[in-house]
mmCIF file of C-alpha atoms (C1' of nucleotides) in Angstrom:
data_model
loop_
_atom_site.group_PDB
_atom_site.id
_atom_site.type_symbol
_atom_site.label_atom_id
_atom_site.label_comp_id
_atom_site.label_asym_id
_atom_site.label_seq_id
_atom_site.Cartn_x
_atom_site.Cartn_y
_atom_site.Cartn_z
ATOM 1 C CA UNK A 1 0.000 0.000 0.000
ATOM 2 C CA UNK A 2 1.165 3.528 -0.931
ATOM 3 C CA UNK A 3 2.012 5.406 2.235
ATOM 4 C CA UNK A 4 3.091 9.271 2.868
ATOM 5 C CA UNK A 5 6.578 8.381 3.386
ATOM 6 C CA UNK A 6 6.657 6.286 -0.129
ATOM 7 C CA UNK A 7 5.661 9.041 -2.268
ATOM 8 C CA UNK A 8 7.450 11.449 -0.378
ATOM 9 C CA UNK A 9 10.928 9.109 -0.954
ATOM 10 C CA UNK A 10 9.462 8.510 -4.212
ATOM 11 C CA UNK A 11 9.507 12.282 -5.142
ATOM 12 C CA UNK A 12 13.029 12.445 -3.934
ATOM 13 C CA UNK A 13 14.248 9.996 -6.060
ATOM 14 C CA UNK A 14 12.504 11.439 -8.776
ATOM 15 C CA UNK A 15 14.662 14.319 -8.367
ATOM 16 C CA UNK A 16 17.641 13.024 -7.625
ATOM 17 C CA UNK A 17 17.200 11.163 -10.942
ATOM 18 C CA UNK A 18 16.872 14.774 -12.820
ATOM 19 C CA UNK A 19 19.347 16.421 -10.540
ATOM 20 C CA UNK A 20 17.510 18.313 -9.124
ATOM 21 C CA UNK A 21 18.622 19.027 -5.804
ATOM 22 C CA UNK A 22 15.952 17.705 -3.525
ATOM 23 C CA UNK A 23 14.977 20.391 -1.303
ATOM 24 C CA UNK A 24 11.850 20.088 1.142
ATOM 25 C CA UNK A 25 9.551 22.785 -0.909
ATOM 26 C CA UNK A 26 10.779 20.158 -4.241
ATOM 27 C CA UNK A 27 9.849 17.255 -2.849
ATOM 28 C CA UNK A 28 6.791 18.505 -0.893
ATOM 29 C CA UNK A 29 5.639 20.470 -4.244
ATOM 30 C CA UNK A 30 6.106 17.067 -6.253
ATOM 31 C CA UNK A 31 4.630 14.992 -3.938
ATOM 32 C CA UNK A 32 1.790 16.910 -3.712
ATOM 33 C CA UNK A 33 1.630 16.365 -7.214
ATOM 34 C CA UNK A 34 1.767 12.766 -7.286
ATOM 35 C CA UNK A 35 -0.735 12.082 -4.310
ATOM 36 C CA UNK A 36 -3.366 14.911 -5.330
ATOM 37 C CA UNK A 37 -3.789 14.044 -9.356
ATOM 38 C CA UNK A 38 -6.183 17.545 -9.626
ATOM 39 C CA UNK A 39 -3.976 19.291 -11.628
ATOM 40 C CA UNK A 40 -3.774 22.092 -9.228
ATOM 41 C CA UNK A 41 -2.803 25.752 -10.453
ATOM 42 C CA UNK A 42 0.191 27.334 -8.482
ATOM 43 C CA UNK A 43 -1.836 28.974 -6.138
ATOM 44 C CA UNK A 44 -3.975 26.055 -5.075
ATOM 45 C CA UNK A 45 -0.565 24.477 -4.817
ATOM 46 C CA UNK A 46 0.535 27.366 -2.453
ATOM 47 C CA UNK A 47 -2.578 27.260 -0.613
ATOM 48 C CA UNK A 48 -2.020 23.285 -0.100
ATOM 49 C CA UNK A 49 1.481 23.788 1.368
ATOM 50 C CA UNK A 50 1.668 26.861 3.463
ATOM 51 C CA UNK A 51 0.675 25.357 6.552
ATOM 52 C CA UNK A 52 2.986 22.697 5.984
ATOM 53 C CA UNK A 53 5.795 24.897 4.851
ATOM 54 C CA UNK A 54 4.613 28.253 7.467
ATOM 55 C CA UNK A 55 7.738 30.337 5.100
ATOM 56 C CA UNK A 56 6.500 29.403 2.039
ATOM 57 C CA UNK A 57 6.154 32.145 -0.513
ATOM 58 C CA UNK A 58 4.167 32.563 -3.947
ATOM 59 C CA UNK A 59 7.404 33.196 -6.100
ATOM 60 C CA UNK A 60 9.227 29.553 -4.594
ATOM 61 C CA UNK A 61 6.279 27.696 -5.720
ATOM 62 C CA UNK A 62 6.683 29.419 -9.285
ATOM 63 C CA UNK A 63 10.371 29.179 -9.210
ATOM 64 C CA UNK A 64 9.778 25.168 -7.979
ATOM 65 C CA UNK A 65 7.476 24.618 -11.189
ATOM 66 C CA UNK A 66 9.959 26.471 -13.518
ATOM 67 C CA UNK A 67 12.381 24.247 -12.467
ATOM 68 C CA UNK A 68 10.293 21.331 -13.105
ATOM 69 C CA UNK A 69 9.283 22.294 -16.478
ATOM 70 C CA UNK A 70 12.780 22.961 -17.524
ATOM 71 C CA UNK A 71 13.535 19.299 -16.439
ATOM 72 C CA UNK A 72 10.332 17.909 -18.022
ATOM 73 C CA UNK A 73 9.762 16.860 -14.387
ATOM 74 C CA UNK A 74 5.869 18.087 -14.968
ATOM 75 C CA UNK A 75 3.715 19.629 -17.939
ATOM 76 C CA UNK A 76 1.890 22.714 -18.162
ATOM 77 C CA UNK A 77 -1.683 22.433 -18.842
ATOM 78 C CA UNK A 78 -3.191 25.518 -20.795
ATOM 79 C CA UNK A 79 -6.631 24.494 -20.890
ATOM 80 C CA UNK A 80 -7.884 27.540 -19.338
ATOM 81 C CA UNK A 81 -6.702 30.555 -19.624
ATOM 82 C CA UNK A 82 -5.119 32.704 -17.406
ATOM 83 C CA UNK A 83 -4.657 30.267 -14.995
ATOM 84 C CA UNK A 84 -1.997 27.778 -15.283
ATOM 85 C CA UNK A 85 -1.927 23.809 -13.983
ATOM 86 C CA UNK A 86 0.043 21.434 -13.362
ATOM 87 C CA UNK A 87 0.425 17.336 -13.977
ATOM 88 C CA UNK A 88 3.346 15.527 -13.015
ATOM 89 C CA UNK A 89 1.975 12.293 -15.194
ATOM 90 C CA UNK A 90 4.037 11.675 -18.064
ATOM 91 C CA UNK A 91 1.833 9.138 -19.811
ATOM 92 C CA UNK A 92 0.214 10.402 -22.767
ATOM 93 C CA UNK A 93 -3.310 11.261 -21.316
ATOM 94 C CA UNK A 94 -5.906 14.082 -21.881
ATOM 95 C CA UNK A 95 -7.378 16.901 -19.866
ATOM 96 C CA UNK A 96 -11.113 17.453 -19.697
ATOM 97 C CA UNK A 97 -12.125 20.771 -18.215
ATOM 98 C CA UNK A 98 -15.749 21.070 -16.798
ATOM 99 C CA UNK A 99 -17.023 24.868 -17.969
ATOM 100 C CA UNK A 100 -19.323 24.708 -15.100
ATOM 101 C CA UNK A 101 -17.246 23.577 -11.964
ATOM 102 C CA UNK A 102 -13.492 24.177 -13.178
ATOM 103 C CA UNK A 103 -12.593 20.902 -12.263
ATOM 104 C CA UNK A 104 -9.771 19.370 -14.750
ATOM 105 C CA UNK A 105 -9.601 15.180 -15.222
ATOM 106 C CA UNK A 106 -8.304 12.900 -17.357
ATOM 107 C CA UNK A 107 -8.527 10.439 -19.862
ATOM 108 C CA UNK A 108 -7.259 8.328 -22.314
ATOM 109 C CA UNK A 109 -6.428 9.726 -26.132
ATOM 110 C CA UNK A 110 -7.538 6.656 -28.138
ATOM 111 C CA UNK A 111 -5.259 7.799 -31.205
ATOM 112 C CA UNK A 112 -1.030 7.577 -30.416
ATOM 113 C CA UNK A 113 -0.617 10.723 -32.290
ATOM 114 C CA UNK A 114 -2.301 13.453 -33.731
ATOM 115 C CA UNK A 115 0.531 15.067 -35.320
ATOM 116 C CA UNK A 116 -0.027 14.267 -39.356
ATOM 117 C CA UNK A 117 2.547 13.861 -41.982
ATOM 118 C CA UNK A 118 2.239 17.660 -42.939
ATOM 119 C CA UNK A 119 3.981 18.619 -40.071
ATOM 120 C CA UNK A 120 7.035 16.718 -40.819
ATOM 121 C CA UNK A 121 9.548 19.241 -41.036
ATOM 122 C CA UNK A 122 8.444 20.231 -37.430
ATOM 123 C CA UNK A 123 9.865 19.270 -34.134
ATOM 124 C CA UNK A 124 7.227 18.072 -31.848
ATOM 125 C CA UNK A 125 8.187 18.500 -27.911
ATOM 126 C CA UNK A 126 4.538 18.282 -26.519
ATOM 127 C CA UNK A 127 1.199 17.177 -27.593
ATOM 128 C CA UNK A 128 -1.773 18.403 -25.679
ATOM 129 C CA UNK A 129 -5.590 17.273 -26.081
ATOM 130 C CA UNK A 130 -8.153 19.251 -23.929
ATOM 131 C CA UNK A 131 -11.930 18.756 -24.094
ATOM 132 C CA UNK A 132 -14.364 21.213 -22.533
ATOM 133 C CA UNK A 133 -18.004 20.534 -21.656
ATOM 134 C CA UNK A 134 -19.866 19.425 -19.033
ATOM 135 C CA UNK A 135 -18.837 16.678 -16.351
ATOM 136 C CA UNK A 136 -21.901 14.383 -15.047
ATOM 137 C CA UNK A 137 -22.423 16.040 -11.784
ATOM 138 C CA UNK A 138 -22.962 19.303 -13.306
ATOM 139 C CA UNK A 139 -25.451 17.825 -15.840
ATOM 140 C CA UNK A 140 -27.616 16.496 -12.877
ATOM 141 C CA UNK A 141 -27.757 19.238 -11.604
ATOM 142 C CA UNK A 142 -28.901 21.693 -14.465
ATOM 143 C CA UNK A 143 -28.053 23.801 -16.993
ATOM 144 C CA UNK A 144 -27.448 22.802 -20.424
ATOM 145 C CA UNK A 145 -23.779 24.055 -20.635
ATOM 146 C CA UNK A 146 -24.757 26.151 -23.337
ATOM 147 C CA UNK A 147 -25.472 28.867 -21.023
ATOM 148 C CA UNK A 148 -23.363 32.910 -22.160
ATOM 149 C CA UNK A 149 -20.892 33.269 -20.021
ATOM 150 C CA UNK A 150 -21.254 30.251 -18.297
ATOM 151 C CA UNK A 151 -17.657 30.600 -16.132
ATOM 152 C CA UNK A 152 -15.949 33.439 -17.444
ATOM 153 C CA UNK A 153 -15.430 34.988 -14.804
ATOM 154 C CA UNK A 154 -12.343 34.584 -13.161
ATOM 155 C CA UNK A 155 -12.362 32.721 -9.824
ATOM 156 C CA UNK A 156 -9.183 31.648 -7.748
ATOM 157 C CA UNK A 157 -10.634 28.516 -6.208
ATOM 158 C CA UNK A 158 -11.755 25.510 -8.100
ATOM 159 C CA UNK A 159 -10.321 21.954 -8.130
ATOM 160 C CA UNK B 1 -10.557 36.093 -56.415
ATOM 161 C CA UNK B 2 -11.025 37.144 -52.592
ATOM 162 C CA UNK B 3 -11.074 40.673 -52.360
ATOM 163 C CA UNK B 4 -11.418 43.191 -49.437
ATOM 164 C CA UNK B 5 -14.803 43.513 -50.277
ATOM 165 C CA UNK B 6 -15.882 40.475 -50.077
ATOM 166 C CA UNK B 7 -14.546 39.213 -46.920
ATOM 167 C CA UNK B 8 -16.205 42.468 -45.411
ATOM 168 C CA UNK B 9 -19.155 41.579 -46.705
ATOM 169 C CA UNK B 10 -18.977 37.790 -45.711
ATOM 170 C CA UNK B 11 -18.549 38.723 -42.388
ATOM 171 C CA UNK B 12 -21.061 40.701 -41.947
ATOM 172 C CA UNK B 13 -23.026 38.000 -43.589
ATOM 173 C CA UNK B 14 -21.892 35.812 -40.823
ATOM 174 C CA UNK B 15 -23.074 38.384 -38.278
ATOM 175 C CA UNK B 16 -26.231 38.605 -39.265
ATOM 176 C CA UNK B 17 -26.744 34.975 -39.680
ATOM 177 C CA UNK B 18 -25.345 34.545 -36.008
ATOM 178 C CA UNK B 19 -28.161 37.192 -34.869
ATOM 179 C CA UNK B 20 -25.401 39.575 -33.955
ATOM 180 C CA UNK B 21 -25.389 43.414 -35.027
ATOM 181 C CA UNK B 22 -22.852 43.846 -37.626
ATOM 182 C CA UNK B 23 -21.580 47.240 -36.230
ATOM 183 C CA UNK B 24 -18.165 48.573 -37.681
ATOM 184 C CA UNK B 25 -15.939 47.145 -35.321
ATOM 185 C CA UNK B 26 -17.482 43.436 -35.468
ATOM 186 C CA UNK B 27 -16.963 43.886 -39.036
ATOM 187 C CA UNK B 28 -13.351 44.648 -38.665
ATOM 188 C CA UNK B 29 -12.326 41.835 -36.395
ATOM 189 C CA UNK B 30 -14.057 39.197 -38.190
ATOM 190 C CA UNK B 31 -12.803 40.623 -41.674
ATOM 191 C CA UNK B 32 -9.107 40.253 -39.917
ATOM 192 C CA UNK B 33 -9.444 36.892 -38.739
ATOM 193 C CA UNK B 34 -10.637 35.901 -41.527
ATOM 194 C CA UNK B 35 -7.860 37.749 -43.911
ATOM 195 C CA UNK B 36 -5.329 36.780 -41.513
ATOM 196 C CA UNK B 37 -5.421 33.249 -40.243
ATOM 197 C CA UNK B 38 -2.431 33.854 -37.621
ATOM 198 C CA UNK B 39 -4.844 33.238 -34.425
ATOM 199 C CA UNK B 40 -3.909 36.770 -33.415
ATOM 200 C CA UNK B 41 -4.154 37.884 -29.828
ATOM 201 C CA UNK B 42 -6.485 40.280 -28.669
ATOM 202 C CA UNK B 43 -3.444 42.775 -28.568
ATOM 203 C CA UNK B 44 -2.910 42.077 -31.770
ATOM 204 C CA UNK B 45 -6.249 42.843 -32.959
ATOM 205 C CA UNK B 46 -5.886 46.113 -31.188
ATOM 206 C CA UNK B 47 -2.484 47.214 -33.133
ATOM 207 C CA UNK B 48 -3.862 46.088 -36.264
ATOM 208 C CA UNK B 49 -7.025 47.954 -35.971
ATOM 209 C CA UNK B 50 -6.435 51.222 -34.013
ATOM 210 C CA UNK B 51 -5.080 52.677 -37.644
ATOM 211 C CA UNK B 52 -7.991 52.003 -39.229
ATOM 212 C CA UNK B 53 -10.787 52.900 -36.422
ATOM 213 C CA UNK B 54 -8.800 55.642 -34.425
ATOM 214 C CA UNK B 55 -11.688 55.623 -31.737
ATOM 215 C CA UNK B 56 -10.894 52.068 -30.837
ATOM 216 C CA UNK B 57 -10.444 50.584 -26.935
ATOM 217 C CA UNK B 58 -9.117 47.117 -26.116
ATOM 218 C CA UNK B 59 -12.311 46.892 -24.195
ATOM 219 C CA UNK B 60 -13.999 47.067 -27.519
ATOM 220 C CA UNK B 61 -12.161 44.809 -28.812
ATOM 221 C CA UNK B 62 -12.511 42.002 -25.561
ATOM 222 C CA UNK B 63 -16.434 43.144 -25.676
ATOM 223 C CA UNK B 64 -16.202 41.838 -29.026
ATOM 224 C CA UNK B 65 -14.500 38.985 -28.764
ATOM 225 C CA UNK B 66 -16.674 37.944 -26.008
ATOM 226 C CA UNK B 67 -19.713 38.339 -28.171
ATOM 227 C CA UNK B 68 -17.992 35.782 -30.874
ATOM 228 C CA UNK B 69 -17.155 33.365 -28.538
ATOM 229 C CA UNK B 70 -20.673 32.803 -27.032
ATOM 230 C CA UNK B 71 -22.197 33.159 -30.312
ATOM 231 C CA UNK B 72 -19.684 30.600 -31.585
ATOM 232 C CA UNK B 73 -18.580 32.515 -34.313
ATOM 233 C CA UNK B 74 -14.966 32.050 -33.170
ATOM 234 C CA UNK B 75 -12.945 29.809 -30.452
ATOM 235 C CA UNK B 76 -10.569 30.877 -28.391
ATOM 236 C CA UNK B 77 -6.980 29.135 -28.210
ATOM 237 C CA UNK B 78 -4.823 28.913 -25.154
ATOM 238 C CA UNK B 79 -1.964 26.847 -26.429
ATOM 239 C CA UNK B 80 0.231 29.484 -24.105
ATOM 240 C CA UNK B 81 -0.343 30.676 -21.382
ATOM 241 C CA UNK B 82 -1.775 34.173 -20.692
ATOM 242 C CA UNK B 83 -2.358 35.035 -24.157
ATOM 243 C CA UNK B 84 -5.310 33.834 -25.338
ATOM 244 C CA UNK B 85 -5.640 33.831 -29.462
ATOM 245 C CA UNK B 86 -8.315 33.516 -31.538
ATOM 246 C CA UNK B 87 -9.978 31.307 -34.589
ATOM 247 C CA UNK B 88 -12.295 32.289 -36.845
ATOM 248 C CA UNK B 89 -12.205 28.897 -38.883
ATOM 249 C CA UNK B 90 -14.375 26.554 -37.590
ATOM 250 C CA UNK B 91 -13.646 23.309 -39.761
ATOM 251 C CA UNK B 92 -11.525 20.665 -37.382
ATOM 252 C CA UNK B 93 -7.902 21.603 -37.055
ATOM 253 C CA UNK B 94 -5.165 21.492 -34.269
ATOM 254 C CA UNK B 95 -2.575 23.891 -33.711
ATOM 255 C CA UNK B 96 0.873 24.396 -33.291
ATOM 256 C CA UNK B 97 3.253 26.834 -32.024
ATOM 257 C CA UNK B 98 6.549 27.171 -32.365
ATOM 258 C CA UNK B 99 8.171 27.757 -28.560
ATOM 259 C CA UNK B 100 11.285 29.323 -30.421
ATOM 260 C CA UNK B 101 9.265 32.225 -32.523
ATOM 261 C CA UNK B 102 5.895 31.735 -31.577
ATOM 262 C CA UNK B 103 3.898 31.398 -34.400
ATOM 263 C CA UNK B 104 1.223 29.193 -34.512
ATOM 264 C CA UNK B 105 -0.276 27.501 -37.423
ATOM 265 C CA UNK B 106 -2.843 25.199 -38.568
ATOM 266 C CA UNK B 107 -2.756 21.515 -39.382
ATOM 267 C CA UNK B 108 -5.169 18.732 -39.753
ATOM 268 C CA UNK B 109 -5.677 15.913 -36.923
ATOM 269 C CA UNK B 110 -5.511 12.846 -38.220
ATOM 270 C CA UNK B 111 -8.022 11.543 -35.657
ATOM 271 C CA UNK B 112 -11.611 11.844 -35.931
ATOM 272 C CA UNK B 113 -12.029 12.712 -32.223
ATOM 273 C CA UNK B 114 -9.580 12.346 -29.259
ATOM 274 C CA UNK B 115 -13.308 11.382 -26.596
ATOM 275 C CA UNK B 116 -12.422 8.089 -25.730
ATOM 276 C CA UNK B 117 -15.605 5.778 -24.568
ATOM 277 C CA UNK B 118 -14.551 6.790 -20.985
ATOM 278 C CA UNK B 119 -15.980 10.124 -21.039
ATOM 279 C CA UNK B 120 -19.516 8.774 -21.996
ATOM 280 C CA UNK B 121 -21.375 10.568 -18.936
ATOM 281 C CA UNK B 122 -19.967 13.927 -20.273
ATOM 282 C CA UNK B 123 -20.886 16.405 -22.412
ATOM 283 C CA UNK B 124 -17.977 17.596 -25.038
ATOM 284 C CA UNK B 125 -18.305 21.050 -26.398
ATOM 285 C CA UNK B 126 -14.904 21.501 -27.838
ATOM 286 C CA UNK B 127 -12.135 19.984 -29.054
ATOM 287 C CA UNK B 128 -8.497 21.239 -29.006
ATOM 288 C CA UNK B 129 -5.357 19.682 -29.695
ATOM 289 C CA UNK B 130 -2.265 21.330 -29.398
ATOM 290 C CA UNK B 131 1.207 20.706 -30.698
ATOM 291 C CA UNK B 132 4.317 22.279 -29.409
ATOM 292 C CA UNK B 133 7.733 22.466 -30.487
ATOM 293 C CA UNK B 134 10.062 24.074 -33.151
ATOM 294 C CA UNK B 135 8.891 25.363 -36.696
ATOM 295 C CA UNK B 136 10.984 24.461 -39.783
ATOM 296 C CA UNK B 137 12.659 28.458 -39.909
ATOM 297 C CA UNK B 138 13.804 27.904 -36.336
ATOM 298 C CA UNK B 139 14.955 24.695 -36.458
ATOM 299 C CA UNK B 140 17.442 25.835 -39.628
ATOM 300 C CA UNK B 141 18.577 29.094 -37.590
ATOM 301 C CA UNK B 142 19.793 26.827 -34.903
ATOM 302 C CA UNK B 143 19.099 25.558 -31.437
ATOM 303 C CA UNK B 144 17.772 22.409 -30.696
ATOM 304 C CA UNK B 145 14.482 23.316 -28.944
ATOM 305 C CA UNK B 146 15.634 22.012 -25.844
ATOM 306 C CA UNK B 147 16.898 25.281 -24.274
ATOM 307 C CA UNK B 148 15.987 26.174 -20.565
ATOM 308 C CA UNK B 149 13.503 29.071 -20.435
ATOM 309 C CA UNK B 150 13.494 29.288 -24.345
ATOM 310 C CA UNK B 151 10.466 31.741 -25.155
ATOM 311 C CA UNK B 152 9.769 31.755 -21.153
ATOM 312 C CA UNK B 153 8.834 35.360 -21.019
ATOM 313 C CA UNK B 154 6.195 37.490 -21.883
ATOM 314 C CA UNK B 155 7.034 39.194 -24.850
ATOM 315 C CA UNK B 156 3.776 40.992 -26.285
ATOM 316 C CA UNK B 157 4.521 40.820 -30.026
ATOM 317 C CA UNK B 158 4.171 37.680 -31.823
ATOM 318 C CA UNK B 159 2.620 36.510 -34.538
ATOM 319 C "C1'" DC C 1 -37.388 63.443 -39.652
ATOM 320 C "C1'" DT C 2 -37.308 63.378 -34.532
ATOM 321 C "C1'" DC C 3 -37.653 61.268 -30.072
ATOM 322 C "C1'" DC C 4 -36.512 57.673 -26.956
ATOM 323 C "C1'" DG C 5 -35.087 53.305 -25.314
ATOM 324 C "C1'" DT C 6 -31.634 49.875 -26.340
ATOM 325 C "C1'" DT C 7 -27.202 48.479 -27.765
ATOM 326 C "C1'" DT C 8 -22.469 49.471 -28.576
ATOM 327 C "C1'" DT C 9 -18.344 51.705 -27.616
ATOM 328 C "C1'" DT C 10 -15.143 53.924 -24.721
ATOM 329 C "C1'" DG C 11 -12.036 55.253 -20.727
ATOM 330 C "C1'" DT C 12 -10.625 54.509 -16.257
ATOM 331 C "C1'" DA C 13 -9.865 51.828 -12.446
ATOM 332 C "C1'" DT C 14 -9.305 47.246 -10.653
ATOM 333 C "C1'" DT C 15 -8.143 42.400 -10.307
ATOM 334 C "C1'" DA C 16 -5.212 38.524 -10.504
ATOM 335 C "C1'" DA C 17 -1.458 35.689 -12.360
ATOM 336 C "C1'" DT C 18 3.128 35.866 -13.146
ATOM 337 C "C1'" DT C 19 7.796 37.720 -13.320
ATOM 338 C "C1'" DA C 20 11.962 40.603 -11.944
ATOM 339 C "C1'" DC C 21 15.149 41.279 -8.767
ATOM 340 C "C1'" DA C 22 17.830 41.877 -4.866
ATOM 341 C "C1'" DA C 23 18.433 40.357 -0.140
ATOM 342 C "C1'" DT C 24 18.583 36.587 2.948
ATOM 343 C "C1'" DT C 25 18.983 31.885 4.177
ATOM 344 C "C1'" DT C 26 20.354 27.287 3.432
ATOM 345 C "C1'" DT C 27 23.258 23.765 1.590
ATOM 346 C "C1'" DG C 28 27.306 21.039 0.182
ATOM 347 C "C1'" DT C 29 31.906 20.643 0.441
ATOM 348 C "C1'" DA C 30 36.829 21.860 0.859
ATOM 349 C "C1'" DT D 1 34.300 25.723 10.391
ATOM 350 C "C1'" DA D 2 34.324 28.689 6.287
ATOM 351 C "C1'" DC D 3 32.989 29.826 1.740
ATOM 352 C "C1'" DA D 4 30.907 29.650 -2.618
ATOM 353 C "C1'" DA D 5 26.863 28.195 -4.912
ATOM 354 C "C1'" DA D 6 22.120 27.329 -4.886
ATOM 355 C "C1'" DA D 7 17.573 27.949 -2.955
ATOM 356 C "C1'" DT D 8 14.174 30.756 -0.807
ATOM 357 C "C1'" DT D 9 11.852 34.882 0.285
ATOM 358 C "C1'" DG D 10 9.528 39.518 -0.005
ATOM 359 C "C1'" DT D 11 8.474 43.413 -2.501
ATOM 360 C "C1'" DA D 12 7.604 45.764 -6.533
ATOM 361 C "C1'" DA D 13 6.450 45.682 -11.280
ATOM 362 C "C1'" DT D 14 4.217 43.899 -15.437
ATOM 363 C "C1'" DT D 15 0.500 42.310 -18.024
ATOM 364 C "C1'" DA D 16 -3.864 40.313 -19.647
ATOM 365 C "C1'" DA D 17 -8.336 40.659 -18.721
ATOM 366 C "C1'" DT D 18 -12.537 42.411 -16.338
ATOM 367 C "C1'" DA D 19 -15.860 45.708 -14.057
ATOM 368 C "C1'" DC D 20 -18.344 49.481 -14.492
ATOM 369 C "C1'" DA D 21 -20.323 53.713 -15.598
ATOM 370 C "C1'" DA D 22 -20.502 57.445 -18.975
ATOM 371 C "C1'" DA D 23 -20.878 58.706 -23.752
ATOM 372 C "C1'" DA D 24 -22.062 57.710 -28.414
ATOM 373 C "C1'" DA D 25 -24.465 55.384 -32.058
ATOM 374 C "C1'" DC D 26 -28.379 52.924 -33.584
ATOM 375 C "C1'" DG D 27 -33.138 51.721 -34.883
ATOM 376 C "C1'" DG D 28 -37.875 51.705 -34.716
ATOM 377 C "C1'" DA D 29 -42.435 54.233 -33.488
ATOM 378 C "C1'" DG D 30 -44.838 58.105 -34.190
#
DNA sequence: CTCCGTTTTTGTATTAATTACAATTTTGTA
DNA sequence: TACAAAATTGTAATTAATACAAAAACGGAG
């Protein structure tokens, strides 16, 4: 069974392997991300990790995920914008993004690639699929999805 | 052949068949995006257009965007973060961008749709894949793509 | 054509995410 | 233990986008 301490030696390791010097807000930060799969944005990150880590500041946990994207240690997920997230799953996966509740999930893309031959003179680093609609709590409970400005507004919280 | 004209006229065309008031400035940014298929940002609406409609506002130019994208007249990419561009072409296409100069540019997926059986308790409204990596020009003027903090800042031109 | 209510446009101020940067603290090692 | 390098922090600045209210343009009824 997966335990606290496994992950959290399991994120160190990780790091290690990337040297990348495994300091507690790097491990704790990556841990995080491999126990809580919600693709959290940096601030739900922050919020997550300041009572753990009372010093914490806003700019480490940015500097932390720069780091990590340099070293392809996590992936940057753009599906909404303005507001940044974060996966540290490297299998080739999805992102679903309910309009109605913000939260982000995954899933399996049933083709291996959607690059086509016309891009062949291109170098490919990432591939990203994102679908938006409606997830199947937020279809019980009203609302067609087609609704005007159905979550444009900008809120901080949301899983 | 295309001609000024006629694009003006198609979109406005497209307005009124969308139910929405084809006022000057509607015009405009639909004629653009539909001259120009370079998913500009809403800045670069704004620099492209202030010459020819001195009165203009970036708010006018968000209002109107806003409009489009709940009428569906255009999407709205986020392939990078805080900088959302915009489509006009509504036939299914990916995108990629180049991290090195930052263009992005159209190209067919080879896959139907990405939905996997998985997802059949949600509603999909839209479909985005998104490629990222180096563009044929960049590739021959050197650097391999894999540079730390390549393209990491904000830099407000681009095409 | 003119009046009047509605829609569109505009300018200013605000919000919120992210970055810049310099100072401080921590770390690894000689 | 001492020192250089790396990591962390706090503050200020930048930027995209939004809120909101005032001004302007529009369109139909009379």
């Amino acid at each position: 069974m997966k335990t606290a301490e496994n992950t959290e030696k399991e994120a160190a390791a990780l790091l290690k392997d990337k040297k990348v010097r495994p300091s507690m807000i790097r491990v704790k930060v990556l841990k995080y991300l491999l126990d809580n799969r919600n693709h959290p944005t940096a601030d739900r990150l922050f919020s997550a990790l300041e009572n753990e880590i009372p010093t914490l500041s806003r700019t480490s946990i940015y500097n932390t995920l720069k780091t990590f994207l340099d070293e392809g240690i996590v992936s940057e997920i753009t599906i909404e914008d303005g507001n940044s997230r974060y996966d540290a799953f490297t299998g080739k996966h999805g992102h679903f993004i309910c309009e109605k509740c913000g939260s982000v999930c995954d899933f399996d893309v049933k083709c291996a690639t959607c690059a086509p031959e016309s891009l062949k003179g291109y170098k490919i680093n990432q591939e990203h699929v994102y679908l938006r609609g409606l997830c199947p709590n937020c279809i019980k409970s009203g609302g067609d999805g087609n609704e005007k400005n159905f979550r444009k507004k900008r809120c901080k919280k949301s899983s």
